Short mmCIF file of C-alpha atoms in Angstrom, two decimals:
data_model
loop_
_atom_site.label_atom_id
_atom_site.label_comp_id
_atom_site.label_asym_id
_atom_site.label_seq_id
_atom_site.Cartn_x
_atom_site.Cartn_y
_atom_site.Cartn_z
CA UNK A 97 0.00 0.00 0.00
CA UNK A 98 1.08 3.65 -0.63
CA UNK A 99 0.31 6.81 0.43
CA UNK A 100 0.30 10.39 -1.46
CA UNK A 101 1.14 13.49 0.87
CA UNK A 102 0.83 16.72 -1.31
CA UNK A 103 2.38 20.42 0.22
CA UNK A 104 0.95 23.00 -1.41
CA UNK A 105 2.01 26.52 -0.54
CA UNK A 106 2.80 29.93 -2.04
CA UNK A 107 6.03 29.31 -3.89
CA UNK A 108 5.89 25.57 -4.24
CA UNK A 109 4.47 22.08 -3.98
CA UNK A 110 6.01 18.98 -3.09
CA UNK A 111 4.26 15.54 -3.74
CA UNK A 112 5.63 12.58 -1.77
CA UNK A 113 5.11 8.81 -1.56
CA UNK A 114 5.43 6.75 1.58
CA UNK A 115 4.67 2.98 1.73
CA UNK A 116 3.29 1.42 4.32
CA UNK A 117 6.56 1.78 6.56
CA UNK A 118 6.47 4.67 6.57
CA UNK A 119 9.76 4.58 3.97
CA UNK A 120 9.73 7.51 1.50
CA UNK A 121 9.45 6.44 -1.79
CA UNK A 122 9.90 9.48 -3.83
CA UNK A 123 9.53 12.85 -3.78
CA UNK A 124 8.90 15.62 -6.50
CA UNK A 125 8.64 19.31 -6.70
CA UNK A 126 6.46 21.52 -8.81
CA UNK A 127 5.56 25.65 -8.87
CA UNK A 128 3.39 27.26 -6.55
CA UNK A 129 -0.21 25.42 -6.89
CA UNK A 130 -2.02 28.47 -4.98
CA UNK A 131 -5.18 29.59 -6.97
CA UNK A 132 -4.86 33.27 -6.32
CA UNK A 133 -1.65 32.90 -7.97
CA UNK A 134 -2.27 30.67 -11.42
CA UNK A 135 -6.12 30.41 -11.29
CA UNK A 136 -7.95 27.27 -10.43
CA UNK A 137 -6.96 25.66 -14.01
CA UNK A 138 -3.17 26.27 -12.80
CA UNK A 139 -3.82 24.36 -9.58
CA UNK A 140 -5.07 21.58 -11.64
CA UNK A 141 -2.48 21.33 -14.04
CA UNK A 142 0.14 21.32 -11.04
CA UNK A 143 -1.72 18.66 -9.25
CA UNK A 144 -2.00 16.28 -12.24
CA UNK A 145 1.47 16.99 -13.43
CA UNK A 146 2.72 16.08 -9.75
CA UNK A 147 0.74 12.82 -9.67
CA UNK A 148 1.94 11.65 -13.39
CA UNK A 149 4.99 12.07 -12.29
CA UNK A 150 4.56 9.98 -9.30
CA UNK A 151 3.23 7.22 -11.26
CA UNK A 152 5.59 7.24 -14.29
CA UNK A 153 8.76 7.70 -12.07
CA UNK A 154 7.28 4.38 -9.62
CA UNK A 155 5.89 2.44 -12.12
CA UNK A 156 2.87 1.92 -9.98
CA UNK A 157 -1.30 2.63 -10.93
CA UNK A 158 -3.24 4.84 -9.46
CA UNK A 159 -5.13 1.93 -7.96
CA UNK A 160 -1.93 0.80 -6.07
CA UNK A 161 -2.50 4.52 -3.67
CA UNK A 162 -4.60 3.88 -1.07
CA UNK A 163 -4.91 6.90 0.07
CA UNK A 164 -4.18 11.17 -0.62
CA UNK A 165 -3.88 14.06 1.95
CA UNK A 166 -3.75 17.91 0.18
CA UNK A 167 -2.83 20.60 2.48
CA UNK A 168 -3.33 23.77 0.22
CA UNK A 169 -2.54 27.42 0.51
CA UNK A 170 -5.57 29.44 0.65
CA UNK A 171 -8.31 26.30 1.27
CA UNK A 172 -11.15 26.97 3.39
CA UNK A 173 -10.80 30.80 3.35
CA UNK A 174 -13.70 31.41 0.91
CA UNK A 175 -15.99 29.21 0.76
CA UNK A 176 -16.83 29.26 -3.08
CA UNK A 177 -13.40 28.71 -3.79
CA UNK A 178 -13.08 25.95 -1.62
CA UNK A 179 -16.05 24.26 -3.12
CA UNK A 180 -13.45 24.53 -6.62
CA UNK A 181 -11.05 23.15 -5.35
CA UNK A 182 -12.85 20.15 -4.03
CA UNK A 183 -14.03 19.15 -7.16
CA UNK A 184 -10.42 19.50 -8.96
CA UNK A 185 -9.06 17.42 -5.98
CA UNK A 186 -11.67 14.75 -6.96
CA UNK A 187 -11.13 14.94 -10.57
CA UNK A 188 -7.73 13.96 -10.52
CA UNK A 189 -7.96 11.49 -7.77
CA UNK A 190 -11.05 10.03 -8.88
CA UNK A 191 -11.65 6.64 -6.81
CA UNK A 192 -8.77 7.17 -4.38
CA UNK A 193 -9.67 8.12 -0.29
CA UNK A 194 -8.54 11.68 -0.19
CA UNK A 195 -8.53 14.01 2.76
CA UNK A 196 -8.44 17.81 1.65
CA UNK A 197 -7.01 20.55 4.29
CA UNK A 198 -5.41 24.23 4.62
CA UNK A 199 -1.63 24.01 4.22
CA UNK A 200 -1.43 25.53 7.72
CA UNK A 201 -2.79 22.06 9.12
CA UNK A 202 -0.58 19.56 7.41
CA UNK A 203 2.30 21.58 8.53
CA UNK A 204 0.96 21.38 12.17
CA UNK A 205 0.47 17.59 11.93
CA UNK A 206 4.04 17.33 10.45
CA UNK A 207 6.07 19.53 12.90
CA UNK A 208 4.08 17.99 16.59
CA UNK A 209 3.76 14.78 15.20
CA UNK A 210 0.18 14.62 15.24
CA UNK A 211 0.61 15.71 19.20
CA UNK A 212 -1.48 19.13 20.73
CA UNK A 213 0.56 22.11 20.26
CA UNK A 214 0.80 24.93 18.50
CA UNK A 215 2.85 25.42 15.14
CA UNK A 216 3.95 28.31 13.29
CA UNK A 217 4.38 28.40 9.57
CA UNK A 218 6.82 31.09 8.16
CA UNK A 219 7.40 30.89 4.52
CA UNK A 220 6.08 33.27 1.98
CA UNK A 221 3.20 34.00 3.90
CA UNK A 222 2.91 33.44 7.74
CA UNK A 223 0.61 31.85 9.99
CA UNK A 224 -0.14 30.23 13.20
CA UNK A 225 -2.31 27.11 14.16
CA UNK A 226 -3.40 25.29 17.21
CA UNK A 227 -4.83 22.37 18.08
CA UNK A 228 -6.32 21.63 21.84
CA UNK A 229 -8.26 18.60 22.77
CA UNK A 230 -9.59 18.52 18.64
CA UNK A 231 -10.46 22.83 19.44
CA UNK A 232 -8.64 24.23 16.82
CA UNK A 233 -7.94 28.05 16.06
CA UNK A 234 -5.57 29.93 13.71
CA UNK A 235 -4.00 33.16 13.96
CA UNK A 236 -2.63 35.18 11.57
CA UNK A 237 -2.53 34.37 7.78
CA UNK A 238 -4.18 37.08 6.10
CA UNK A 239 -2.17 37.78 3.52
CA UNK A 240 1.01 40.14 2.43
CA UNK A 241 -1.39 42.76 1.54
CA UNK A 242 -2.84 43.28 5.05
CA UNK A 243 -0.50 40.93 7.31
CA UNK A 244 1.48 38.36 7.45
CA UNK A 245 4.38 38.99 9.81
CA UNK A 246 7.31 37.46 10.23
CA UNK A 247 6.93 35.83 7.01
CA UNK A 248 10.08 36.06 4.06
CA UNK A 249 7.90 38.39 2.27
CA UNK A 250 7.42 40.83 5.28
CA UNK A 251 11.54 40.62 5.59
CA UNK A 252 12.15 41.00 2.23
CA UNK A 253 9.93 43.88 2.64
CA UNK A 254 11.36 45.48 5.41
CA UNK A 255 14.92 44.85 3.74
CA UNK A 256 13.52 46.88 0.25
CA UNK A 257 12.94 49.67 2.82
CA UNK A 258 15.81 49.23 4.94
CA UNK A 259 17.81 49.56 1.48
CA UNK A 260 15.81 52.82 0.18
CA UNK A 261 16.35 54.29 3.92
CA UNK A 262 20.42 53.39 3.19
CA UNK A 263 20.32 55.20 0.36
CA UNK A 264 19.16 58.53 1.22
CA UNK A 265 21.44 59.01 3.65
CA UNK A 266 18.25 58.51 6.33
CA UNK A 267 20.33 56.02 7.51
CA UNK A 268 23.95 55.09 7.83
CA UNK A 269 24.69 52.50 4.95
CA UNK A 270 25.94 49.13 5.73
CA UNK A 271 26.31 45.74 4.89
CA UNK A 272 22.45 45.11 3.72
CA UNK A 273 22.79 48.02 1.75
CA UNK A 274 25.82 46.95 -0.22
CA UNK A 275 24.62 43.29 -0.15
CA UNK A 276 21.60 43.98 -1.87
CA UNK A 277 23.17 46.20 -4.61
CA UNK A 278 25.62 43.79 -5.17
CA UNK A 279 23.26 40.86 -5.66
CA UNK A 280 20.37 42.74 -7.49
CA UNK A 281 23.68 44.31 -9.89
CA UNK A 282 22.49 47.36 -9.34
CA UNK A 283 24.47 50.13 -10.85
CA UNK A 284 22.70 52.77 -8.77
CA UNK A 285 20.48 52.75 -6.00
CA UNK A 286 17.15 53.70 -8.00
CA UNK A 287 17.71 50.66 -9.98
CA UNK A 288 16.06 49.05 -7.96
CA UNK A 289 12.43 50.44 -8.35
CA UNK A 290 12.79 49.49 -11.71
CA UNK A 291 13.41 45.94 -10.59
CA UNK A 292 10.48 46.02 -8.21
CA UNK A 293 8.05 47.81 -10.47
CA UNK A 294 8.76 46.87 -14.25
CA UNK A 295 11.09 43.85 -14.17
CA UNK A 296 9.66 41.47 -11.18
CA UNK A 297 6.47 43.49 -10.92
CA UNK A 298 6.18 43.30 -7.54
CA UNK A 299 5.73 39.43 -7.40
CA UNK A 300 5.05 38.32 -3.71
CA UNK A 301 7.71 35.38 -4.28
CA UNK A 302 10.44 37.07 -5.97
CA UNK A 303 9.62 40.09 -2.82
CA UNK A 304 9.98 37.21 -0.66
CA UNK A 305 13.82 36.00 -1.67
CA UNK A 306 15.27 38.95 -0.97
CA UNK A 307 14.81 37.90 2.71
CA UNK A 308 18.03 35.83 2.29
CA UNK A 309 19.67 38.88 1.43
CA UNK A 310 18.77 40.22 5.27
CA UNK A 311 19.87 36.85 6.50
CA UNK A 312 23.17 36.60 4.82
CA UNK A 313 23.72 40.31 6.47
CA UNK A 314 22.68 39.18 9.50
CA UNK A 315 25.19 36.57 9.80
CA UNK A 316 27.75 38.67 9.11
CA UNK A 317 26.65 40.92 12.20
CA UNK A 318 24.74 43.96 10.19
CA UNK A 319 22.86 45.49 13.37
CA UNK A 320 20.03 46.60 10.77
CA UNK A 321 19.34 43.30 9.12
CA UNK A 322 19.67 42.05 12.60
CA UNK A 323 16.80 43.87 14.06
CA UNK A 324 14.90 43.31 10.88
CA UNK A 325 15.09 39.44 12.07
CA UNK A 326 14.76 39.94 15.67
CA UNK A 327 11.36 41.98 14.51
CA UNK A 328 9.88 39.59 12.58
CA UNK A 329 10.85 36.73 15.90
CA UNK A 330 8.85 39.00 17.71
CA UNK A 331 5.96 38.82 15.44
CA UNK A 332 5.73 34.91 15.15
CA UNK A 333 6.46 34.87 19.04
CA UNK A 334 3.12 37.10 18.75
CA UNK A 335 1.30 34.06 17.12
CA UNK A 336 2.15 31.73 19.58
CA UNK A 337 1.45 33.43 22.38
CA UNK A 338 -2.09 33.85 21.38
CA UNK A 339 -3.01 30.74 20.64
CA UNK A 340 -1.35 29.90 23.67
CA UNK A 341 -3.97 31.46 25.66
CA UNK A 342 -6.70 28.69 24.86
CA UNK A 343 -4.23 26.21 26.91
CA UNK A 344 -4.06 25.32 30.78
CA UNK A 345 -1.16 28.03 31.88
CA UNK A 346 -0.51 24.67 34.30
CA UNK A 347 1.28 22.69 31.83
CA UNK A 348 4.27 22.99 29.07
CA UNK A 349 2.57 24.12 25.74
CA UNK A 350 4.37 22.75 22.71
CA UNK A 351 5.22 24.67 19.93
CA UNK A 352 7.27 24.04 16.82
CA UNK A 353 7.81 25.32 13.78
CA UNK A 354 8.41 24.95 9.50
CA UNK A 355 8.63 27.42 6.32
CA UNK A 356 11.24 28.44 4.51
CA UNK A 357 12.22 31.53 7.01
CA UNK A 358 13.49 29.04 9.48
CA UNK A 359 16.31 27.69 7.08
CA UNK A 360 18.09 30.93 8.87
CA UNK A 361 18.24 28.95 12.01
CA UNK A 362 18.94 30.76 15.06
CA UNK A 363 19.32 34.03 13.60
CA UNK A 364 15.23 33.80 13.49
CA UNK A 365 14.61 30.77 16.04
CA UNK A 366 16.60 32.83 19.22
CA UNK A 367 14.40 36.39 18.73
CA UNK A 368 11.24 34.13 19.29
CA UNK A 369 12.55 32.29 21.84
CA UNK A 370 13.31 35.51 23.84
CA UNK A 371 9.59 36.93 23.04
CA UNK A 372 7.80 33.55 24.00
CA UNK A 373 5.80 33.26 27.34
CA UNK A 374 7.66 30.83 30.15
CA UNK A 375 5.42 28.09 29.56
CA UNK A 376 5.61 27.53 25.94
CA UNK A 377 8.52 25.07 24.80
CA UNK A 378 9.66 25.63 21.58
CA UNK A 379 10.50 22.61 19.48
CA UNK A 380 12.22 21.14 16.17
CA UNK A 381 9.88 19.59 13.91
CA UNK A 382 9.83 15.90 13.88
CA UNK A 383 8.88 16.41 9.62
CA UNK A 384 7.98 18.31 6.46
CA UNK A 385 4.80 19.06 6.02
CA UNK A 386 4.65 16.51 2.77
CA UNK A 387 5.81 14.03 4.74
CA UNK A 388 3.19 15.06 7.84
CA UNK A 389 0.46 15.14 4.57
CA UNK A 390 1.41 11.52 4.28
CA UNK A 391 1.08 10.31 7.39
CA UNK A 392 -2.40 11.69 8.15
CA UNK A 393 -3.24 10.28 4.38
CA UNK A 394 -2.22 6.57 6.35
CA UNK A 395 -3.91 7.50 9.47
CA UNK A 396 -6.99 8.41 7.66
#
């Protein structure tokens, strides 16, 4: 038997196969399956192009999965949409037990091990999710254009701004300032609205890479890209303490973690530590969120 775990967030989606052991079987990655992003015909095309790929690399028929778990970016907010994506989800796996979910609660499932807790995603967006005696709640989540915090986007934000600040003279120039130049080959500082504007038109993604630009400056001790870092800690530190207010204040909450933000390690991990409330311990993930999508697919 064989099971189909499918991540689907804002810049990508990974498709994995376990067996039965739990063994990964193989893995494959594909673009951004998000619906606001390439329209609901894009989402299908991603899906189906993961799956075939699945199938033709194993050798196996789609009769040999027994079962599916989706955890998409953006499912559940609107209900109309949601209703779409349910019946492109049982297009493609026609005949197959499937279990459709948010992204937000695959990645839970994945980084507490199916355990209570509370889990923070950081990636291109941000969000926070809890689950407490089968209560859920999220936190959070609504989107670069009125939130989410913390997230690469909102640091590759604040690092556009830092930049513009730099080069004004509002601000004493340092590393992030030549860092940025130097990777964007920018000839000038105003370059770099036309790189914004007219050549990545502002593209939430491409926004959100320039947060490794803040974290390679950060590493190298730039105080501004520093506190850019320890700001957005602060933030996701927000999210957990929040949800950490449904929970008995008698007993150690866990919390844990995934999203691409978090491949900065402790330059991100040690500003929410220091914002957290006592009782809240902060955990690695025990997996990916494709391979949590898996194991609730088996558990199903």
């Amino acid at each position: 038997m064989f099971y189909i775990g499918i991540d689907g967030g804002g810049t990508k989606t990974k498709f994995t196969l376990i067996n039965e052991e739990n063994e990964i079987i193989f893995t494959t990655e594909k673009g951004t399956c998000h619906y606001n992003q390439i329209g609901f015909d894009g989402t299908e095309k991603v899906l189906n192009e993961g799956l075939r790929d699945i199938l033709e690399s194993t050798k196996l028929n789609i009769k040999h999965i027994k079962g599916v778990c989706l955890g998409l970016a953006g499912y559940g907010k609107v209900e109309s949409d949601a209703k779409r994506l349910e019946k492109i989800v049982k297009r493609i796996f026609d005949g197959v037990p499937y279990k459709l979910l948010n992204d937000v609660q695959i990645a839970h499932a994945a980084a507490l091990g199916l355990e209570d807790g509370i889990a923070i995603i950081s990636g291109t967006g941000s969000i926070g999710y809890s689950v407490n005696k089968e209560k859920t709640r999220r936190v959070g989540g609504w989107g670069y254009s009125i939130g989410d915090e913390g997230s690469a986007y909102w640091i590759g934000k604040k690092t556009i701004e830092e930049f513009s600040k730099q080069a004004d003279g509002r601000k004493e120039k340092s590393k992030i300032y030549y860092l940025l130049k130097e990777k964007l080959e920018l000839k000038d500082s105003y370059q770099l609205i036309k790189y914004i504007y007219t050549e990545i038109k502002s593209d939430r993604g491409q926004i959100a890479k320039l947060a490794q630009i803040c974290t390679e400056a950060a590493a190298e001790g730039d105080k501004a890209a520093i506190n850019i870092l320890n700001e957005a800690g602060k933030e996701l530190a927000m999210l957990i303490n929040t949800l950490a207010e449904d929970f008995s204040k008698d007993i150690k909450i866990k919390a844990s973690y995934v999203g691409g933000v978090f491949k900065c390690g402790n330059l991100i991990i040690d500003p929410i530590k220091k914002y957290l409330n006592s009782n809240i311990e902060f955990l690695h993930p025990k997996y990916t969120p494709d391979v949590g999508a898996c194991i609730l697919a088996k558990k199903e």
